[in-house]
C-alpha cells in the first residue's frame, strides 16, 4: 500500500482523496496478544500436571490422618478388614486378595482371547472382517461397566451355577470373567496395532522361507512386537485392578481373605464404593480409610505403569 | 509335514473367529437379556416418573435429567481446556522438560482408575472448594476424567494437517494464533468432535467417581429451572442441586433384592447402552467419513 494519497476525480469533477487503509498497519498489541494467548493455552495444558499433583496431595494428606490412628504395620499385616465395626481392624491384605483374585480371573480370560483376536485380525483376517471387527470391538469397549456388572450378576452367575451348584449368588469368579471380557477390546486392539506396525519385509522374509501364516505370526511378528504387546497386557492389568462397578455389583462387598474365586469378596475399589454409599461423616476414621485404600490402589497402578514403561524401553525393536 | 502346518493354520483361523464370536455372543446376550427383561417397563411413564418404592411406578426422570445436566457441565469444561491443551502441545510447546512433564502426565492420567478421580473430587471439589455433592462437582470430575481422551484426539487431528497449510499461512504474515484460529482448529474440528463424542460416551456411563463424591441414589425431584420456584432460583442454582444419574439409578435398582426392581435395572441399562452405542457409533461413522474425505 503506497503511503501517498492518490487523487482521483468523480464524474462531477470533485477531487476525492482516498485514505490509505490501515488494515495492514502494524498492530502494536499484536505481539502482546500472542503472548497472552500462549500463556492461556499453556495453563490449559498444565491442568494435567495440576490434576496429578492434586491426586497425590489429596491421597497423601487424607491418608496421613488415617495413619495417625492406625499403625502402618497393622495396615499391612492384619488379616481382618472391619473398619466399620466397633472392633475395627485395618488389614489391607484382605482387600488386596479380592483385587488380585478377581484380576487374575479377568486376565486369564482377557490375555489369551485378546491375543488370539489380535493375531487373527492382524495376520489372518480378510480386509472386510477386520473393517467390521475393529469398530465392533470399540463398541464393546464403550459399554458402561455398570452394565457388565448387571450382566455378571443376572446372567452369568445363574449360568455358572448350572455347572457349579455350590456357587454363591455373589462371587469373584463371575465378576472376574465379565471383567475379562470387558478388557478384551483394550488388549486386542493395542496388541493388533503393535503387530501391524511390524514391517512387511519381516513377514515376507518369513514367507519366502516357506513358513505358514501361523509360524510367521508366532515366531516372527509376535517377538518383533513384544514391547507393544507387553504394554497392552499391562494396560489390561491396570484396568482390571482399577475396575469398580462390576465388582461392587456382582462380587458382593464382604471383605474376605481368600484366593478362591468361587467365594464372594470385597476389593479395594468396591470397598470405596461401599463407604461412599453409606452415611459416614467426613473426618471420621472409617471415612479416612477410603483414602488409604485409594492410595494403595494408586501405588499399584503406578507400579504397573512404570513396569509398562520399562518393558517398552527394554523390548523396543527399532526398524 | 507341510500338510500338518497348513492344518494348524486353518485351525488357528477358526480359533480366531471363535474368539471374536465370544465377544459378539456376550454382547448379544447382554443386549437381548436387557431388552427382554426391560421391554415391559419401557414406555412414556418410565421416562416421566421419579424413582419410587414400588417397582412398577418407578421411572428414570430424575436420572436422565441429572445425566444431561452433568454432561452439559462436563462438555463445557472439558472441550475448551482439552482443545486448548492439545493445540498448545502441537503448535506452541517448545521442546523442553516442562513439555515432557505435561506429556508424561497426560499419558499417566489416562491410566488412573476412575475411582481415584472420585477420591480427588471428594477431597478437592466437595470439601476444599466447598462445591458440595452437586451437579457442578460431578461435571468437573468427569471433565478431568475425559480430558486425556479429548487432548489425545485433538493432537491426532492436528497432526494430520499437512505442514504446507501452516507454512502458507505464516508466509502471508499470520501470527501463530491466527494460524491456529483460522486454519488448525477448523480443519481438525471433525477429528476433535470424534474424540469429544467418545469421551462423553465414556463419561455418561461412569458410575464409580460419581458415587464416590456422594451422589444420592434416591432423588424424587428435579433441580429447579432458572427463575422458577419459591424463592425464584437463580440462573445457575441448578449447578449446586443434589442429583442422580442414569448409571447410579441402575446400580441402585440392581442392588435391591426384589426381582421387580431388576426389570427396572434392565430397562434403565437398555436405555443407557443404547445411548452409549449411538454416541460411539456416531464417532466411528465420523472417523470413517473423515478417512474417506481427506482433502489434501
Tab-separated table of C-alpha atoms in Angstrom, chain A:
chain	number	residue	atom	x	y	z
A	1	UNK	CA	0.000	0.000	0.000
A	2	UNK	CA	1.510	3.306	-1.034
A	3	UNK	CA	1.713	5.915	1.642
A	4	UNK	CA	0.858	8.861	-0.601
A	5	UNK	CA	-2.832	9.511	-1.132
A	6	UNK	CA	-3.865	9.150	-4.745
A	7	UNK	CA	-6.160	11.813	-6.118
A	8	UNK	CA	-8.987	10.885	-8.472
A	9	UNK	CA	-11.913	12.724	-9.967
A	10	UNK	CA	-15.538	11.748	-9.973
A	11	UNK	CA	-17.961	12.482	-12.793
A	12	UNK	CA	-18.860	15.771	-11.096
A	13	UNK	CA	-15.254	16.846	-11.165
A	14	UNK	CA	-14.815	16.984	-7.411
A	15	UNK	CA	-11.476	15.612	-6.231
A	16	UNK	CA	-11.702	12.691	-3.838
A	17	UNK	CA	-8.817	11.925	-1.574
A	18	UNK	CA	-8.798	8.226	-0.791
A	19	UNK	CA	-7.245	7.477	2.575
A	20	UNK	CA	-4.634	4.744	2.799
A	21	UNK	CA	-6.181	1.746	4.514
A	22	UNK	CA	-4.829	0.923	7.957
A	23	UNK	CA	-5.929	-2.667	7.624
A	24	UNK	CA	-2.362	-3.868	7.366
A	25	UNK	CA	-0.895	-1.306	9.720
A	26	UNK	CA	1.445	-2.617	12.366
A	27	UNK	CA	-0.648	-3.654	15.342
A	28	UNK	CA	1.319	-2.617	18.404
A	29	UNK	CA	-0.575	-5.022	20.648
A	30	UNK	CA	-0.090	-7.937	18.266
A	31	UNK	CA	2.931	-9.401	19.987
A	32	UNK	CA	1.425	-8.852	23.417
A	33	UNK	CA	-1.848	-10.582	22.466
A	34	UNK	CA	0.104	-13.555	21.143
A	35	UNK	CA	1.928	-13.915	24.425
A	36	UNK	CA	-1.305	-13.717	26.438
A	37	UNK	CA	-2.975	-16.374	24.284
A	38	UNK	CA	0.055	-18.612	24.531
A	39	UNK	CA	0.003	-18.372	28.330
A	40	UNK	CA	-3.693	-19.217	28.434
A	41	UNK	CA	-3.133	-22.293	26.247
A	42	UNK	CA	-0.160	-23.269	28.404
A	43	UNK	CA	-2.322	-23.094	31.517
A	44	UNK	CA	-4.871	-25.392	29.853
A	45	UNK	CA	-2.113	-27.908	29.120
A	46	UNK	CA	-0.816	-27.552	32.649
A	47	UNK	CA	-4.193	-28.679	34.049
A	48	UNK	CA	-2.947	-32.254	33.636
A	49	UNK	CA	0.060	-31.620	35.866
A	50	UNK	CA	-2.175	-29.872	38.361
A	51	UNK	CA	-4.557	-32.866	38.358
A	52	UNK	CA	-1.768	-35.325	39.103
A	53	UNK	CA	-0.410	-33.092	41.840
A	54	UNK	CA	-3.888	-32.723	43.346
A	55	UNK	CA	-4.464	-36.500	43.304
A	56	UNK	CA	-1.171	-37.144	45.078
A	57	UNK	CA	-1.741	-34.308	47.551
A	58	UNK	CA	-5.293	-35.320	48.473
A	59	UNK	CA	-4.486	-39.032	48.801
A	60	UNK	CA	-1.392	-38.417	50.943
A	61	UNK	CA	-2.830	-35.757	53.270
A	62	UNK	CA	-6.051	-37.685	53.898
A	63	UNK	CA	-4.183	-40.980	54.361
A	64	UNK	CA	-1.861	-39.184	56.775
A	65	UNK	CA	-4.850	-38.604	59.077
A	66	UNK	CA	-5.648	-42.301	58.780
A	67	UNK	CA	-2.117	-43.452	59.599
A	68	UNK	CA	-2.067	-41.285	62.723
A	69	UNK	CA	-4.754	-43.583	64.142
A	70	UNK	CA	-3.733	-46.871	62.599
A	71	UNK	CA	-0.162	-48.163	62.814
A	72	UNK	CA	1.356	-48.865	59.435
A	73	UNK	CA	2.223	-52.449	60.400
A	74	UNK	CA	-1.443	-53.196	61.218
A	75	UNK	CA	-2.439	-51.842	57.824
A	76	UNK	CA	-0.006	-54.167	56.068
A	77	UNK	CA	-0.161	-57.333	58.165
A	78	UNK	CA	-3.550	-57.543	59.890
A	79	UNK	CA	-5.659	-60.329	58.428
A	80	UNK	CA	-9.020	-58.711	59.082
A	81	UNK	CA	-10.661	-55.716	57.465
A	82	UNK	CA	-13.510	-54.427	59.603
A	83	UNK	CA	-13.135	-50.640	59.669
A	84	UNK	CA	-16.862	-50.076	60.103
A	85	UNK	CA	-17.249	-52.307	63.193
A	86	UNK	CA	-16.617	-51.372	66.822
A	87	UNK	CA	-13.741	-53.827	66.912
A	88	UNK	CA	-12.011	-52.219	63.983
A	89	UNK	CA	-9.246	-53.948	62.043
A	90	UNK	CA	-7.487	-52.430	59.077
A	91	UNK	CA	-5.694	-55.206	57.193
A	92	UNK	CA	-5.452	-54.089	53.566
A	93	UNK	CA	-4.327	-57.634	52.694
A	94	UNK	CA	-7.987	-58.691	52.791
A	95	UNK	CA	-8.987	-56.205	50.114
A	96	UNK	CA	-5.819	-56.910	48.138
A	97	UNK	CA	-6.686	-60.604	47.989
A	98	UNK	CA	-10.066	-59.742	46.439
A	99	UNK	CA	-8.474	-57.376	43.937
A	100	UNK	CA	-5.748	-59.842	42.970
A	101	UNK	CA	-8.094	-62.827	42.677
A	102	UNK	CA	-10.644	-61.065	40.503
A	103	UNK	CA	-7.885	-59.501	38.364
A	104	UNK	CA	-6.235	-62.889	37.902
A	105	UNK	CA	-9.507	-64.398	36.662
A	106	UNK	CA	-10.036	-61.424	34.354
A	107	UNK	CA	-6.541	-61.704	32.906
A	108	UNK	CA	-6.897	-65.463	32.386
A	109	UNK	CA	-9.843	-64.598	30.149
A	110	UNK	CA	-8.608	-61.406	28.533
A	111	UNK	CA	-4.987	-62.177	27.701
A	112	UNK	CA	-5.446	-65.426	25.716
A	113	UNK	CA	-8.602	-64.262	23.956
A	114	UNK	CA	-7.276	-60.769	23.349
A	115	UNK	CA	-4.019	-62.108	21.923
A	116	UNK	CA	-5.772	-64.623	19.673
A	117	UNK	CA	-8.096	-61.918	18.367
A	118	UNK	CA	-5.152	-59.594	17.773
A	119	UNK	CA	-3.168	-62.226	15.853
A	120	UNK	CA	-6.242	-63.203	13.882
A	121	UNK	CA	-7.138	-59.630	12.949
A	122	UNK	CA	-3.596	-58.627	12.113
A	123	UNK	CA	-2.343	-61.722	10.254
A	124	UNK	CA	-5.295	-63.853	9.180
A	125	UNK	CA	-8.498	-61.884	8.767
A	126	UNK	CA	-9.641	-60.723	5.347
A	127	UNK	CA	-9.961	-56.963	4.926
A	128	UNK	CA	-13.741	-56.947	5.335
A	129	UNK	CA	-13.672	-58.896	8.613
A	130	UNK	CA	-11.117	-56.504	10.049
A	131	UNK	CA	-13.059	-53.434	8.971
A	132	UNK	CA	-16.168	-54.766	10.720
A	133	UNK	CA	-14.491	-56.288	13.778
A	134	UNK	CA	-12.429	-53.291	14.831
A	135	UNK	CA	-15.348	-50.866	15.268
A	136	UNK	CA	-17.310	-53.666	16.914
A	137	UNK	CA	-14.564	-54.222	19.481
A	138	UNK	CA	-14.556	-50.498	20.071
A	139	UNK	CA	-18.297	-50.563	20.751
A	140	UNK	CA	-17.762	-53.441	23.172
A	141	UNK	CA	-15.154	-51.378	24.996
A	142	UNK	CA	-17.571	-48.464	25.212
A	143	UNK	CA	-20.281	-50.300	27.145
A	144	UNK	CA	-20.551	-48.798	30.659
A	145	UNK	CA	-19.094	-51.067	33.325
A	146	UNK	CA	-22.259	-50.949	35.438
A	147	UNK	CA	-23.965	-52.793	32.556
A	148	UNK	CA	-21.301	-55.502	32.690
A	149	UNK	CA	-21.865	-55.726	36.446
A	150	UNK	CA	-25.571	-56.257	35.932
A	151	UNK	CA	-24.775	-58.867	33.275
A	152	UNK	CA	-22.435	-60.756	35.621
A	153	UNK	CA	-24.985	-60.774	38.425
A	154	UNK	CA	-28.162	-61.520	36.480
A	155	UNK	CA	-26.928	-63.579	33.530
A	156	UNK	CA	-23.536	-65.171	34.092
A	157	UNK	CA	-23.838	-66.172	37.754
A	158	UNK	CA	-27.046	-68.221	37.232
A	159	UNK	CA	-25.410	-69.748	34.139
A	160	UNK	CA	-22.318	-70.748	36.113
A	161	UNK	CA	-24.487	-72.137	38.892
A	162	UNK	CA	-25.657	-74.803	36.430
A	163	UNK	CA	-22.082	-76.126	36.352
A	164	UNK	CA	-21.046	-75.216	39.898
A	165	UNK	CA	-24.126	-75.699	42.066
A	166	UNK	CA	-22.192	-74.557	45.155
A	167	UNK	CA	-21.501	-71.119	43.694
A	168	UNK	CA	-22.953	-68.319	45.861
A	169	UNK	CA	-25.006	-65.534	44.265
A	170	UNK	CA	-22.158	-63.089	44.724
A	171	UNK	CA	-18.743	-64.375	43.678
A	172	UNK	CA	-15.416	-63.204	42.342
A	173	UNK	CA	-15.456	-65.763	39.506
A	174	UNK	CA	-18.356	-64.397	37.505
A	175	UNK	CA	-17.293	-60.799	38.141
A	176	UNK	CA	-13.767	-61.681	37.028
A	177	UNK	CA	-14.886	-63.417	33.829
A	178	UNK	CA	-17.071	-60.496	32.805
A	179	UNK	CA	-14.268	-58.105	33.693
A	180	UNK	CA	-12.014	-60.127	31.401
A	181	UNK	CA	-14.498	-59.811	28.559
A	182	UNK	CA	-14.607	-56.084	29.221
A	183	UNK	CA	-10.807	-55.877	28.929
A	184	UNK	CA	-10.533	-57.955	25.707
A	185	UNK	CA	-11.068	-54.952	23.409
A	186	UNK	CA	-8.243	-52.973	25.043
A	187	UNK	CA	-5.784	-55.877	24.884
A	188	UNK	CA	-6.811	-56.936	21.369
A	189	UNK	CA	-6.798	-53.514	19.815
A	190	UNK	CA	-3.452	-52.380	21.296
A	191	UNK	CA	-1.742	-55.702	20.509
A	192	UNK	CA	-3.104	-55.578	16.981
A	193	UNK	CA	-1.734	-52.075	16.488
A	194	UNK	CA	1.668	-53.291	17.690
A	195	UNK	CA	1.638	-56.272	15.303
A	196	UNK	CA	0.520	-54.193	12.359
A	197	UNK	CA	3.444	-51.847	12.975
A	198	UNK	CA	5.889	-54.700	12.291
A	199	UNK	CA	7.377	-54.041	8.862
A	200	UNK	CA	6.049	-56.128	5.983
A	201	UNK	CA	9.595	-57.098	4.953
A	202	UNK	CA	9.936	-59.298	8.050
A	203	UNK	CA	6.779	-61.208	7.132
A	204	UNK	CA	7.832	-61.516	3.510
A	205	UNK	CA	11.194	-62.869	4.592
A	206	UNK	CA	9.479	-65.473	6.693
A	207	UNK	CA	7.026	-66.465	3.952
A	208	UNK	CA	9.909	-66.696	1.489
A	209	UNK	CA	11.466	-69.312	3.757
A	210	UNK	CA	8.287	-71.333	3.399
A	211	UNK	CA	6.735	-70.539	6.777
A	212	UNK	CA	2.965	-70.679	7.157
A	213	UNK	CA	0.925	-67.780	8.449
A	214	UNK	CA	0.762	-69.187	11.971
A	215	UNK	CA	4.511	-69.803	12.086
A	216	UNK	CA	5.136	-66.273	10.839
A	217	UNK	CA	2.693	-64.807	13.351
A	218	UNK	CA	4.055	-66.680	16.369
A	219	UNK	CA	7.762	-66.697	15.592
A	220	UNK	CA	8.364	-63.508	13.648
A	221	UNK	CA	5.595	-60.963	14.191
A	222	UNK	CA	4.930	-61.539	17.892
A	223	UNK	CA	8.573	-61.406	19.007
A	224	UNK	CA	9.042	-58.261	16.942
A	225	UNK	CA	6.010	-56.660	18.566
A	226	UNK	CA	6.844	-57.738	22.133
A	227	UNK	CA	7.104	-54.243	23.552
A	228	UNK	CA	3.697	-53.179	22.244
A	229	UNK	CA	2.018	-56.430	23.270
A	230	UNK	CA	3.534	-56.221	26.750
A	231	UNK	CA	2.250	-52.713	27.244
A	232	UNK	CA	-1.197	-53.838	26.056
A	233	UNK	CA	-1.143	-56.552	28.754
A	234	UNK	CA	-0.035	-54.052	31.375
A	235	UNK	CA	-2.849	-51.706	30.409
A	236	UNK	CA	-5.224	-54.654	30.788
A	237	UNK	CA	-3.842	-55.366	34.258
A	238	UNK	CA	-4.261	-51.794	35.440
A	239	UNK	CA	-7.810	-51.749	34.031
A	240	UNK	CA	-8.597	-54.912	35.995
A	241	UNK	CA	-7.099	-53.630	39.222
A	242	UNK	CA	-8.958	-50.323	38.983
A	243	UNK	CA	-12.311	-51.727	37.852
A	244	UNK	CA	-15.052	-50.892	40.314
A	245	UNK	CA	-18.672	-51.320	39.387
A	246	UNK	CA	-18.578	-54.913	38.100
A	247	UNK	CA	-17.134	-55.990	41.441
A	248	UNK	CA	-19.397	-53.774	43.509
A	249	UNK	CA	-22.453	-55.277	41.822
A	250	UNK	CA	-21.532	-58.918	41.282
A	251	UNK	CA	-18.843	-59.877	43.811
A	252	UNK	CA	-20.633	-58.894	47.000
A	253	UNK	CA	-18.936	-56.478	49.357
A	254	UNK	CA	-17.992	-58.714	52.298
A	255	UNK	CA	-14.257	-58.471	52.990
A	256	UNK	CA	-12.895	-61.977	52.708
A	257	UNK	CA	-9.260	-63.049	52.857
A	258	UNK	CA	-9.314	-65.650	50.117
A	259	UNK	CA	-7.737	-66.509	46.808
A	260	UNK	CA	-10.625	-68.778	45.863
A	261	UNK	CA	-12.597	-67.134	43.059
A	262	UNK	CA	-15.792	-69.042	43.840
A	263	UNK	CA	-16.228	-67.082	47.066
A	264	UNK	CA	-17.640	-63.601	47.495
A	265	UNK	CA	-15.165	-60.875	48.299
A	266	UNK	CA	-14.526	-57.174	48.527
A	267	UNK	CA	-11.867	-55.346	46.557
A	268	UNK	CA	-10.175	-52.029	47.219
A	269	UNK	CA	-12.472	-50.351	44.725
A	270	UNK	CA	-15.726	-51.926	45.874
A	271	UNK	CA	-14.880	-51.013	49.476
A	272	UNK	CA	-14.571	-47.355	48.478
A	273	UNK	CA	-17.987	-47.538	46.812
A	274	UNK	CA	-19.474	-49.202	49.883
A	275	UNK	CA	-18.237	-46.452	52.214
A	276	UNK	CA	-19.248	-43.684	49.810
A	277	UNK	CA	-22.782	-45.100	49.659
A	278	UNK	CA	-23.081	-45.139	53.443
A	279	UNK	CA	-23.533	-42.109	55.638
A	280	UNK	CA	-20.228	-41.917	57.493
A	281	UNK	CA	-19.381	-38.342	58.486
A	282	UNK	CA	-16.423	-36.689	56.782
A	283	UNK	CA	-13.366	-36.780	59.026
A	284	UNK	CA	-14.262	-39.979	60.893
A	285	UNK	CA	-11.621	-42.679	60.822
A	286	UNK	CA	-13.882	-45.039	58.861
A	287	UNK	CA	-14.180	-42.363	56.236
A	288	UNK	CA	-10.435	-41.760	56.032
A	289	UNK	CA	-9.891	-45.444	55.243
A	290	UNK	CA	-11.113	-44.911	51.681
A	291	UNK	CA	-8.245	-42.530	51.035
A	292	UNK	CA	-5.736	-45.025	52.422
A	293	UNK	CA	-7.322	-47.689	50.206
A	294	UNK	CA	-7.210	-45.288	47.266
A	295	UNK	CA	-3.533	-44.567	47.904
A	296	UNK	CA	-2.807	-48.302	47.830
A	297	UNK	CA	-4.662	-48.623	44.533
A	298	UNK	CA	-2.838	-45.622	43.075
A	299	UNK	CA	0.535	-47.069	44.066
A	300	UNK	CA	-0.389	-50.401	42.456
A	301	UNK	CA	-1.350	-48.819	39.150
A	302	UNK	CA	1.761	-46.652	39.323
A	303	UNK	CA	3.939	-49.753	39.663
A	304	UNK	CA	2.213	-51.324	36.648
A	305	UNK	CA	2.572	-48.141	34.606
A	306	UNK	CA	6.277	-47.929	35.408
A	307	UNK	CA	6.660	-51.600	34.554
A	308	UNK	CA	4.945	-50.973	31.225
A	309	UNK	CA	7.263	-48.050	30.558
A	310	UNK	CA	10.285	-50.192	31.381
A	311	UNK	CA	9.053	-53.037	29.146
A	312	UNK	CA	8.500	-50.674	26.256
A	313	UNK	CA	12.045	-49.390	26.588
A	314	UNK	CA	13.611	-52.775	27.211
A	315	UNK	CA	11.987	-54.675	24.363
A	316	UNK	CA	11.574	-51.933	21.805
A	317	UNK	CA	12.758	-53.021	18.395
A	318	UNK	CA	13.768	-50.217	16.072
A	319	UNK	CA	13.381	-50.723	12.346
